[in-house]
Amino acid sequence: HRWTGRALILVAVGASPGFFSLILNFRASKIVQYAEFPIPFMIVYFGLNGWRQVRNKEIQAHRASMIMFSGCFFYFAVQRLVMVAMTAFHTIPLIEEHFPLGPVTKLSGQEYWEFLGGVGAWIAHIIVFGVCTYNAYIAPHAPKPKAA
């Protein structure tokens, strides 16, 4: 676990400039760029902070940092899944008929990324980082239920 974790952190931190370059060169949507912009910085911060914490035997803090570190990678997959779910949901005839922007299936190019990509990015932020924050910082300090 120790050497695998160190290697993973080194690879992820080393790849952060590449992630940053991909995000800056993603021209389809400014909204998606703004949503994804902090993630390479979060990867570096939580990766290096987690490494420092485990060296100092701060196990609970290390666990929290690694939960947030992994959330940075899960975010991209969750964003794409949210976009797929939104497309499927908004193609239901009743919703498509009453949806203010009209049929989502007719969106293309810039419109598609601004609407589905932008909304999907922010929904993914709420889902991923909400769950990660809860598991990393709130749940460990929650009172345990009393046995009957």
mmCIF file of C-alpha atoms in Angstrom:
data_model
loop_
_atom_site.group_PDB
_atom_site.id
_atom_site.type_symbol
_atom_site.label_atom_id
_atom_site.label_comp_id
_atom_site.label_asym_id
_atom_site.label_seq_id
_atom_site.Cartn_x
_atom_site.Cartn_y
_atom_site.Cartn_z
ATOM 1 C CA HIS A 1 0.000 0.000 0.000
ATOM 2 C CA ARG A 2 2.790 2.407 0.918
ATOM 3 C CA TRP A 3 4.785 2.226 -2.338
ATOM 4 C CA THR A 4 1.711 1.989 -4.540
ATOM 5 C CA GLY A 5 0.265 5.075 -2.868
ATOM 6 C CA ARG A 6 3.475 7.022 -3.241
ATOM 7 C CA ALA A 7 3.749 6.080 -6.907
ATOM 8 C CA LEU A 8 0.127 7.061 -7.538
ATOM 9 C CA ILE A 9 0.592 10.449 -5.874
ATOM 10 C CA LEU A 10 3.801 11.095 -7.841
ATOM 11 C CA VAL A 11 2.160 10.161 -11.162
ATOM 12 C CA ALA A 12 -0.940 12.263 -10.423
ATOM 13 C CA VAL A 13 1.041 15.316 -9.309
ATOM 14 C CA GLY A 14 3.362 14.894 -12.294
ATOM 15 C CA ALA A 15 0.382 14.701 -14.651
ATOM 16 C CA SER A 16 -1.275 17.836 -13.235
ATOM 17 C CA PRO A 17 0.332 20.178 -15.805
ATOM 18 C CA GLY A 18 -1.142 17.924 -18.501
ATOM 19 C CA PHE A 19 -4.585 18.088 -16.877
ATOM 20 C CA PHE A 20 -4.249 21.850 -16.631
ATOM 21 C CA SER A 21 -3.268 22.091 -20.315
ATOM 22 C CA LEU A 22 -6.259 19.963 -21.347
ATOM 23 C CA ILE A 23 -8.628 22.183 -19.363
ATOM 24 C CA LEU A 24 -7.155 25.434 -20.724
ATOM 25 C CA ASN A 25 -7.344 24.159 -24.303
ATOM 26 C CA PHE A 26 -10.928 22.904 -23.986
ATOM 27 C CA ARG A 27 -12.601 25.547 -26.144
ATOM 28 C CA ALA A 28 -16.109 24.066 -26.317
ATOM 29 C CA SER A 29 -17.363 25.714 -23.122
ATOM 30 C CA LYS A 30 -16.058 28.430 -20.815
ATOM 31 C CA ILE A 31 -18.441 27.224 -18.095
ATOM 32 C CA VAL A 32 -16.869 23.759 -18.139
ATOM 33 C CA GLN A 33 -13.400 25.317 -18.092
ATOM 34 C CA TYR A 34 -14.255 27.391 -15.018
ATOM 35 C CA ALA A 35 -15.756 24.369 -13.264
ATOM 36 C CA GLU A 36 -12.715 22.168 -13.952
ATOM 37 C CA PHE A 37 -10.050 24.839 -13.424
ATOM 38 C CA PRO A 38 -9.457 24.230 -9.663
ATOM 39 C CA ILE A 39 -9.168 20.444 -9.975
ATOM 40 C CA PRO A 40 -5.455 20.200 -10.973
ATOM 41 C CA PHE A 41 -4.605 22.451 -8.011
ATOM 42 C CA MET A 42 -6.729 20.243 -5.735
ATOM 43 C CA ILE A 43 -4.917 17.133 -7.016
ATOM 44 C CA VAL A 44 -1.540 18.627 -6.124
ATOM 45 C CA TYR A 45 -2.726 19.985 -2.763
ATOM 46 C CA PHE A 46 -4.487 16.856 -1.501
ATOM 47 C CA GLY A 47 -1.813 14.525 -2.930
ATOM 48 C CA LEU A 48 1.150 16.261 -1.327
ATOM 49 C CA ASN A 49 -0.759 17.073 1.856
ATOM 50 C CA GLY A 50 -1.808 13.419 2.204
ATOM 51 C CA TRP A 51 1.772 12.279 1.702
ATOM 52 C CA ARG A 52 2.967 14.679 4.421
ATOM 53 C CA GLN A 53 0.197 13.597 6.786
ATOM 54 C CA VAL A 54 0.987 9.898 6.501
ATOM 55 C CA ARG A 55 4.683 10.593 7.130
ATOM 56 C CA ASN A 56 3.680 12.457 10.302
ATOM 57 C CA LYS A 57 1.376 9.595 11.364
ATOM 58 C CA GLU A 58 -1.754 11.761 11.051
ATOM 59 C CA ILE A 59 -3.851 8.838 9.830
ATOM 60 C CA GLN A 60 -7.332 10.431 10.025
ATOM 61 C CA ALA A 61 -6.147 13.576 8.228
ATOM 62 C CA HIS A 62 -4.380 11.407 5.624
ATOM 63 C CA ARG A 63 -7.599 9.458 5.058
ATOM 64 C CA ALA A 64 -9.535 12.698 4.523
ATOM 65 C CA SER A 65 -6.953 14.016 2.056
ATOM 66 C CA MET A 66 -6.981 10.776 0.078
ATOM 67 C CA ILE A 67 -10.792 10.799 -0.123
ATOM 68 C CA MET A 68 -10.682 14.314 -1.578
ATOM 69 C CA PHE A 69 -7.724 13.359 -3.826
ATOM 70 C CA SER A 70 -9.672 10.448 -5.320
ATOM 71 C CA GLY A 71 -12.741 12.668 -5.720
ATOM 72 C CA CYS A 72 -10.749 14.883 -8.081
ATOM 73 C CA PHE A 73 -10.453 11.939 -10.490
ATOM 74 C CA PHE A 74 -14.008 10.639 -10.015
ATOM 75 C CA TYR A 75 -15.328 14.086 -10.899
ATOM 76 C CA PHE A 76 -14.609 13.738 -14.628
ATOM 77 C CA ALA A 77 -16.460 10.427 -14.942
ATOM 78 C CA VAL A 78 -19.405 11.656 -12.877
ATOM 79 C CA GLN A 79 -19.680 14.770 -15.042
ATOM 80 C CA ARG A 80 -19.995 12.644 -18.197
ATOM 81 C CA LEU A 81 -22.539 10.349 -16.527
ATOM 82 C CA VAL A 82 -24.605 13.366 -15.442
ATOM 83 C CA MET A 83 -24.560 14.634 -19.033
ATOM 84 C CA VAL A 84 -25.783 11.247 -20.292
ATOM 85 C CA ALA A 85 -28.543 11.173 -17.663
ATOM 86 C CA MET A 86 -29.583 14.743 -18.484
ATOM 87 C CA THR A 87 -29.775 13.927 -22.205
ATOM 88 C CA ALA A 88 -31.846 10.816 -21.512
ATOM 89 C CA PHE A 89 -34.115 12.650 -19.061
ATOM 90 C CA HIS A 90 -34.704 15.612 -21.350
ATOM 91 C CA THR A 91 -35.637 13.433 -24.337
ATOM 92 C CA ILE A 92 -38.754 12.146 -22.562
ATOM 93 C CA PRO A 93 -41.612 13.539 -24.708
ATOM 94 C CA LEU A 94 -43.552 15.192 -21.866
ATOM 95 C CA ILE A 95 -40.440 16.945 -20.504
ATOM 96 C CA GLU A 96 -39.159 17.824 -23.974
ATOM 97 C CA GLU A 97 -42.501 19.439 -24.805
ATOM 98 C CA HIS A 98 -42.526 21.696 -21.728
ATOM 99 C CA PHE A 99 -38.788 22.319 -21.404
ATOM 100 C CA PRO A 100 -38.063 26.042 -21.956
ATOM 101 C CA LEU A 101 -35.052 25.474 -24.237
ATOM 102 C CA GLY A 102 -36.875 23.029 -26.498
ATOM 103 C CA PRO A 103 -35.623 19.586 -27.448
ATOM 104 C CA VAL A 104 -32.152 18.964 -26.030
ATOM 105 C CA THR A 105 -31.429 16.489 -28.838
ATOM 106 C CA LYS A 106 -31.388 19.409 -31.295
ATOM 107 C CA LEU A 107 -28.583 21.182 -29.413
ATOM 108 C CA SER A 108 -25.180 20.874 -31.047
ATOM 109 C CA GLY A 109 -21.663 22.238 -30.756
ATOM 110 C CA GLN A 110 -21.374 25.278 -28.507
ATOM 111 C CA GLU A 111 -25.019 25.135 -27.344
ATOM 112 C CA TYR A 112 -24.649 21.494 -26.306
ATOM 113 C CA TRP A 113 -21.526 22.119 -24.245
ATOM 114 C CA GLU A 114 -22.799 25.329 -22.694
ATOM 115 C CA PHE A 115 -26.037 23.724 -21.573
ATOM 116 C CA LEU A 116 -25.321 20.052 -20.890
ATOM 117 C CA GLY A 117 -21.604 20.437 -20.191
ATOM 118 C CA GLY A 118 -22.001 23.469 -17.956
ATOM 119 C CA VAL A 119 -24.942 22.169 -15.960
ATOM 120 C CA GLY A 120 -23.390 18.690 -15.813
ATOM 121 C CA ALA A 121 -20.114 20.141 -14.509
ATOM 122 C CA TRP A 122 -21.791 21.974 -11.635
ATOM 123 C CA ILE A 123 -24.083 19.066 -10.745
ATOM 124 C CA ALA A 124 -21.028 16.767 -10.740
ATOM 125 C CA HIS A 125 -19.223 19.216 -8.404
ATOM 126 C CA ILE A 126 -22.117 19.105 -5.965
ATOM 127 C CA ILE A 127 -22.393 15.309 -6.079
ATOM 128 C CA VAL A 128 -18.701 14.349 -5.992
ATOM 129 C CA PHE A 129 -17.284 16.957 -3.665
ATOM 130 C CA GLY A 130 -20.379 16.910 -1.463
ATOM 131 C CA VAL A 131 -20.044 13.153 -0.907
ATOM 132 C CA CYS A 132 -16.262 13.394 -0.513
ATOM 133 C CA THR A 133 -16.495 16.249 1.978
ATOM 134 C CA TYR A 134 -19.112 14.392 3.990
ATOM 135 C CA ASN A 135 -17.057 11.163 4.061
ATOM 136 C CA ALA A 136 -13.762 12.921 4.733
ATOM 137 C CA TYR A 137 -14.686 15.563 7.292
ATOM 138 C CA ILE A 138 -18.232 15.158 8.629
ATOM 139 C CA ALA A 139 -18.915 11.409 8.976
ATOM 140 C CA PRO A 140 -15.764 10.586 11.004
ATOM 141 C CA HIS A 141 -16.849 13.092 13.670
ATOM 142 C CA ALA A 142 -20.553 12.216 13.706
ATOM 143 C CA PRO A 143 -21.832 10.649 16.922
ATOM 144 C CA LYS A 144 -22.098 6.867 16.755
ATOM 145 C CA PRO A 145 -25.541 5.323 17.314
ATOM 146 C CA LYS A 146 -25.958 3.677 20.705
ATOM 147 C CA ALA A 147 -26.443 -0.074 20.761
ATOM 148 C CA ALA A 148 -29.797 -1.205 22.103
#
